[in-house]
Amino acid sequence: MASSVLWRTLGRTKLLPSHTLGRPAGCTEWYRNFYRTPEVFGVAPIKLHMPALSPTMEEGTIISWLKKEGDPIAAGDPLCEIETDKATLTMDADDDGVMAKILVPGNTKNVRINELIALMVAEGEDHTQVDIPTETGTPSAAVDTPADAPVPTATEDTSSSEFSSMRHVAGGKGHVDLSPAVRYLVDSNGLDAAAIVPTGPHGRLLKGDVLKFLAGDPSSRRQEVVAPTMPSAPTPLAAPPPPPPPVTHPAVPPAAAEEDEFVDIPHTSMRRVIAKRLTQSKTTVPHAYSSIDCEMGSVLRLRKQLQGSGVKVSVNDFIIKAVGQALKTVPEVNAQWMGEAVQLLSNVDISVAVATDKGLITPIVTDVPSRGLQNISETVKELAGRARIGKLLPQEYQGGTFSVSNLGMFGISQFSAIINPPQSCIMAIGGSRVLVEPTEDGHTTKTVMTVTLCSDSRVVDDALASTFLENFKENLENPFKAALL
Amino acid sequence: MLSCAARLVRAQIQSKPTACWVVAARGYADIVDEATFTTNEYALHKLDEGPSQTVTVTRDDALKYYRQMQTIRRMETAAGNLYKSKVIRGFCHLYSGQEACAVGMEAALTPDDHVITAYRAHGWTYTRGVPPVNILAELTGRKTGCAKGKGGSMHMYGKNFYGGNGIVGAQVPLGAGIALALKYTGSNNVCVALYGDGAANQGQVFETYNMAKLWDLPVIFVCENNGYGMGTAVERASASTDYYTRGDYVPGIRADGMDVLAVREATRFAAEWCRSGKGPVILEVATYRYSGHSMSDPGTSYRPREEIQEMRKTRDPITGLREKLISANIATAEEMKQIDLDVRAEIDKAVEQAKTDPELPVEEMYTDIFVDEPPFKVRGTNPFMYGMSK
C-alpha cells in the first residue's frame, strides 16, 4: 500500500495505540489495528535488556545464549548465561514467547547494563517479522519529540549505564561545569560542549570524552544535536584507541584494530593462586639446596623382581617410601617454621607433585611409614588420576609435611624446586643415567639418579640436610634393610 | 487519511459476508453466570469440621480474581525488571507464584478487616487497595509512592494494612495486638497476621499463640508456606512441617495456596470462626514462589530449575483459574486474553510513571516523625545541619 510508509511512521510514534500486539482475536474492529499486522509492520518486540544481576554490577559478559532464534520460551526459562564480576548466573525469561533476534551474540565482553541484547515476541507471533529498533534504548527519540529538548533524551541513554539514579538532573546542567582542562580543550578546538556526550558523574563532561570526540569516535557525538563546528584541524593526539561503540556489536576487542603481535592467555583462578603462593614462598623462605647421587641398581632389580611376581610399583613409590623412612629417622626435617618455634610434626604426610592441564597440584599420601609399597603405589595412582580430572577434595591436597617432585620421566637430570609453605622441604628427583666406572679389571656400569633437597634453611640447615640425604640414600640403595628395620 | 483507509478496508470486509458471519457467531450464549468446583482436601487440626470443598464462584468475582492475580504477577515482573535495570535499589521480595493467597484471602475479608504481613508485601498492598502505580512509585522512591517514597519495598502501608515489616516474625505479635484492639473496641472485624515457613520457627510466634488463645483474640494466623525459608527447604528447617498444627491448642487448617477458590473458602471459614468469638485460627496455605527469596537470590541454587518449571506448568494459580473458568464456561479465552493485555498496558503505564515521577525534596527528610506535633527543629546528618519538621 502506498500509505504503508505513512502507517509505518505513525506506528513508530505514539499517535496510534501500540499496546495491541498483532490481531486481537475475534475483535470486530480488527481493521483499526490493521497497521499492526505482520504483513504491514514488523511485530512489536518484547525488549530484553542486560540485567544487573548483582547490585554492584555495571557491566558483564554474555557467555552463551541458551535459546536460539525461533526457540519457544516459557516464563522462567533460562535465556543466556551472564558472567558478572562475582559469578556466572543465568538470565531468566519473564514472559512466554518466542526468541526473535539476538542482538548481542555470545562471548561478548563488557556489555553495559540496560543495553538491548535481544528481542522476543509474544506467543503466536511471527518471530521473523520482528521490528528491530534502530537505536538502542530510546527508539522513540527519532522523530516524535521535536517539542522536547533534545538534551534530556540524550542524557537518558548515556546515563542509563551509570549513575542512573541521577536521571532527573538534566544533562544540560552538566555542561555548565567544565573543569579547566576540559574548558581548555573545548575552547582551543572550537567545539560546542553540548555536542559531546558526557560520561562523568552527574552528566559532567570529562577530558576523555572530548579527546574521544576529537579522535572522531561516532559514539561521542550526540545524535540529535549536530555539532555546529567541527574541529578545524584534528590535533594529533596520543589518544587511547576508541573503545567499541556500545550500539553495534561484533564482539571485536579494541586491540584487534592494531597488529596481532601477542596472544593473551587470561589467568584462571588456579594459576593466580599458584603464582601467589610460589612468589610468597620464594621471596620469604630462604631456600638452601643440597644434591646427592643415589645408585638405583638395587631398586631397579627389586622392582623387576616384584613385577615378575605381579606387583606393579614404580621407582617413585620406592622414593616416597625411602623418604618416609628417612623422615622417621631424622625427625627434625619433618618440621615447620612457626612464628615462635620450630614445630616438629608427628605424622609423615608426603605431597606428591602431579602435573595436570590446569597446573601443578600436590595430592597427599598420608602416614607413609605405615604403608607398604603396593599401598603407596595404588594411592598415588588413584590420587593422580583424580587430580587430573579435578576431583580432589581440599583435605587431599592441603596439608602435608614434605613434598616430592619427580621430573625423571621427562629426562631432566637435576633440578631445584620451590618449597610449598608451610612445609620446610621439597625433594626434586631427576632422571636415572648410566655411568661407567672403571674397576681393576675393566669397567662396570651403574645407574645413578640425582636428588636435590631444597630446604628452608631456617629449619633444615645444610648439616641437617646432609644427614637426611645420607639416610635417604642409604634407604634407597638398600631397600631390604629399610623395610626390615 | 486514517478514516479513508479504514473505510476502504471495512468495505472489503463487507464484501466478504462469510467472514462477518463467522465473527458474529461467537458463542456468548454458552457463558454461565456461576459455577461450582471441588477443591483439594483441607487438612484440619483440632477442628471437627472444616471449610467446604465445594466452592461456587460467580462470573464477576471470577474475572475480578483473575484480573487481580494477573495484575500482581505483572507488577512483580515489572518490579523485577526495574530492579535489574537498577531503577529500584535495596531490597525487593517478589510475590510471583503466591498471588492466589492474597487474592483469595482478600475475597473473604472486608476492607474493615485488618492485615499485617512480612516483607513480601507488594501483592498484599495491592489487594488492600493501593493502586499499582503507587506501589511501583514507592519502589522507585517517588513522591507519589504510597509511603511518599520514604519506605520502599518493605514499608508500604494502606488503610487497615500495617505493612511491610522487615524483621522476621515481628509482625505476628503485632497482629495479635491489632486483634486485641479490635476485640477491645467491640468491632466485629478480624486481623490477619501473615508469616512464612521460615518465621514459623520464631519464638515470639509461639508466645503470640498463647496470648491469642488465652484471650480469644480474633486473629487468623496465616502461614504462607512456600517450601523455602530463603534458601533452606522446610524439611531442613523445621522438625514438624505441618505448620497448621504448630499452634497445638490453636485450631488449624491447611489449604492449597495455589487455588484461589480454596484459599477463599478456608479464609471464609476461619474469619467466621474468629468473628464468632471462638478465638484464633491458624491457616497454612501451601504455596510456591517462582523467584528467589529476594532480588539478590537467583532462586536456582537450592532447588532444581525443573521444579520451578513444573510448578509453573502444573500448579500456577493464574493458569489454574483460567483453565477452570474456561472449562466451566464462565469466561472465554478471548476475554481473559483481553484482561491480560489490559493489565499489561496498565502496568506498563504505571512503570513509565514510576520512572518519571518527581522524587521527594530534601526537606521531607525532616517530616513524618511524630503524629500531631507542632513543628520542631530536627538535626540533620551532621551537628551543623537542621531542618524543621512539619
Short mmCIF file of C-alpha atoms in Angstrom, two decimals, chain B residues 55-209:
data_model
loop_
_atom_site.label_atom_id
_atom_site.label_comp_id
_atom_site.label_asym_id
_atom_site.label_seq_id
_atom_site.Cartn_x
_atom_site.Cartn_y
_atom_site.Cartn_z
CA VAL B 55 -16.88 -23.80 46.11
CA THR B 56 -19.09 -21.61 44.00
CA VAL B 57 -17.95 -18.57 42.15
CA THR B 58 -19.85 -16.01 40.10
CA ARG B 59 -18.62 -14.75 36.77
CA ASP B 60 -17.90 -11.25 38.02
CA ASP B 61 -15.96 -12.49 41.01
CA ALA B 62 -14.02 -14.95 38.92
CA LEU B 63 -12.92 -12.32 36.43
CA LYS B 64 -12.09 -9.99 39.28
CA TYR B 65 -9.84 -12.58 40.92
CA TYR B 66 -8.21 -13.33 37.60
CA ARG B 67 -7.55 -9.70 36.95
CA GLN B 68 -6.18 -9.13 40.42
CA MET B 69 -3.82 -12.09 40.21
CA GLN B 70 -2.64 -11.11 36.77
CA THR B 71 -2.04 -7.55 37.99
CA ILE B 72 0.05 -8.77 40.88
CA ARG B 73 2.02 -11.08 38.59
CA ARG B 74 2.74 -8.38 36.04
CA MET B 75 3.51 -5.82 38.72
CA GLU B 76 6.04 -8.12 40.35
CA THR B 77 7.62 -8.92 36.99
CA ALA B 78 7.86 -5.22 36.26
CA ALA B 79 9.41 -4.62 39.68
CA GLY B 80 11.96 -7.34 38.98
CA ASN B 81 12.88 -5.79 35.65
CA LEU B 82 13.14 -2.34 37.18
CA TYR B 83 15.43 -3.78 39.83
CA LYS B 84 17.59 -5.43 37.20
CA SER B 85 17.96 -2.15 35.38
CA LYS B 86 18.95 -0.57 38.71
CA VAL B 87 15.98 1.78 38.88
CA ILE B 88 14.90 0.11 42.12
CA ARG B 89 17.64 -0.44 44.68
CA GLY B 90 17.78 -2.02 48.09
CA PHE B 91 15.51 -4.93 48.90
CA CYS B 92 12.83 -6.32 46.67
CA HIS B 93 10.98 -9.51 47.58
CA LEU B 94 8.68 -10.71 44.83
CA TYR B 95 5.32 -12.40 45.24
CA SER B 96 5.16 -14.19 41.86
CA GLY B 97 3.53 -17.55 42.32
CA GLN B 98 1.82 -16.71 45.60
CA GLU B 99 -0.88 -14.45 44.14
CA ALA B 100 -3.73 -16.79 44.99
CA CYS B 101 -3.04 -16.33 48.70
CA ALA B 102 -3.50 -12.58 48.71
CA VAL B 103 -6.37 -12.51 46.25
CA GLY B 104 -8.20 -15.46 47.78
CA MET B 105 -7.93 -14.15 51.30
CA GLU B 106 -8.93 -10.64 50.36
CA ALA B 107 -12.01 -12.09 48.67
CA ALA B 108 -13.17 -13.48 52.00
CA LEU B 109 -12.33 -10.41 54.06
CA THR B 110 -13.84 -6.95 54.12
CA PRO B 111 -11.95 -3.68 53.79
CA ASP B 112 -12.64 -3.17 57.50
CA ASP B 113 -10.66 -6.23 58.46
CA HIS B 114 -7.03 -5.61 59.25
CA VAL B 115 -4.00 -7.26 57.67
CA ILE B 116 -0.36 -7.31 58.67
CA THR B 117 2.32 -9.19 56.82
CA ALA B 118 6.08 -9.52 56.42
CA TYR B 119 8.31 -8.12 53.68
CA ARG B 120 6.83 -10.00 50.71
CA ALA B 121 4.12 -7.38 50.75
CA HIS B 122 3.62 -5.91 47.28
CA GLY B 123 0.76 -8.26 46.44
CA TRP B 124 -0.99 -7.53 49.71
CA THR B 125 -0.53 -3.78 49.31
CA TYR B 126 -2.37 -4.07 46.01
CA THR B 127 -5.23 -6.17 47.32
CA ARG B 128 -5.62 -3.84 50.25
CA GLY B 129 -6.46 -1.08 47.81
CA VAL B 130 -3.24 0.71 46.80
CA PRO B 131 -3.09 1.16 43.00
CA PRO B 132 -0.12 -0.43 41.21
CA VAL B 133 1.22 2.93 40.14
CA ASN B 134 1.63 3.98 43.76
CA ILE B 135 3.28 0.70 44.64
CA LEU B 136 5.78 0.99 41.78
CA ALA B 137 6.38 4.65 42.57
CA GLU B 138 7.13 3.67 46.16
CA LEU B 139 9.61 1.10 44.94
CA THR B 140 11.35 3.66 42.78
CA GLY B 141 11.28 6.15 45.63
CA ARG B 142 8.98 8.85 44.26
CA LYS B 143 6.65 11.33 45.89
CA THR B 144 3.61 9.53 44.54
CA GLY B 145 4.53 6.31 46.30
CA CYS B 146 2.17 5.02 48.95
CA ALA B 147 4.64 5.95 51.67
CA LYS B 148 5.80 9.08 49.85
CA GLY B 149 8.83 7.19 48.65
CA LYS B 150 10.27 7.07 52.14
CA GLY B 151 9.67 3.39 52.80
CA GLY B 152 10.44 1.38 49.72
CA SER B 153 9.64 -2.27 49.28
CA MET B 154 9.42 -3.29 52.91
CA HIS B 155 7.43 -0.38 54.32
CA MET B 156 4.26 0.02 52.32
CA TYR B 157 1.09 0.85 54.20
CA GLY B 158 -2.57 1.33 53.37
CA LYS B 159 -5.92 1.56 55.07
CA ASN B 160 -6.11 -1.24 57.65
CA PHE B 161 -2.87 -2.59 56.24
CA TYR B 162 0.12 -2.45 58.52
CA GLY B 163 2.85 -3.31 56.06
CA GLY B 164 5.56 -4.36 55.19
CA ASN B 165 7.76 -5.49 58.18
CA GLY B 166 11.42 -6.24 57.81
CA ILE B 167 12.21 -8.22 60.95
CA VAL B 168 11.34 -11.88 60.53
CA GLY B 169 8.31 -12.86 62.58
CA ALA B 170 7.98 -9.47 64.25
CA GLN B 171 4.59 -8.85 62.69
CA VAL B 172 2.89 -11.83 64.37
CA PRO B 173 2.74 -10.34 67.90
CA LEU B 174 1.72 -7.04 66.34
CA GLY B 175 -1.11 -8.82 64.55
CA ALA B 176 -2.35 -10.22 67.82
CA GLY B 177 -2.15 -6.73 69.27
CA ILE B 178 -4.33 -5.39 66.49
CA ALA B 179 -6.80 -8.19 67.15
CA LEU B 180 -6.80 -7.27 70.82
CA ALA B 181 -7.65 -3.69 69.88
CA LEU B 182 -10.46 -4.92 67.65
CA LYS B 183 -11.90 -7.08 70.40
CA TYR B 184 -11.47 -4.33 72.98
CA THR B 185 -13.31 -1.79 70.86
CA GLY B 186 -16.07 -4.28 70.26
CA SER B 187 -15.83 -4.35 66.47
CA ASN B 188 -16.75 -7.44 64.53
CA ASN B 189 -13.58 -7.42 62.48
CA VAL B 190 -10.67 -9.81 62.38
CA CYS B 191 -6.97 -9.31 61.96
CA VAL B 192 -4.98 -11.48 59.58
CA ALA B 193 -1.34 -11.87 60.59
CA LEU B 194 0.77 -13.50 57.88
CA TYR B 195 4.19 -15.04 58.22
CA GLY B 196 6.27 -17.55 56.29
CA ASP B 197 7.55 -21.04 56.87
CA GLY B 198 10.90 -19.62 57.96
CA ALA B 199 9.35 -17.29 60.52
CA ALA B 200 7.13 -20.08 61.85
CA ASN B 201 10.03 -21.25 63.99
CA GLN B 202 10.50 -17.92 65.73
CA GLY B 203 9.89 -17.88 69.46
CA GLN B 204 7.61 -14.87 69.64
CA VAL B 205 5.16 -16.60 67.30
CA PHE B 206 4.50 -19.22 69.94
CA GLU B 207 4.21 -16.60 72.66
CA THR B 208 1.61 -14.97 70.46
CA TYR B 209 -0.31 -18.22 70.03
#
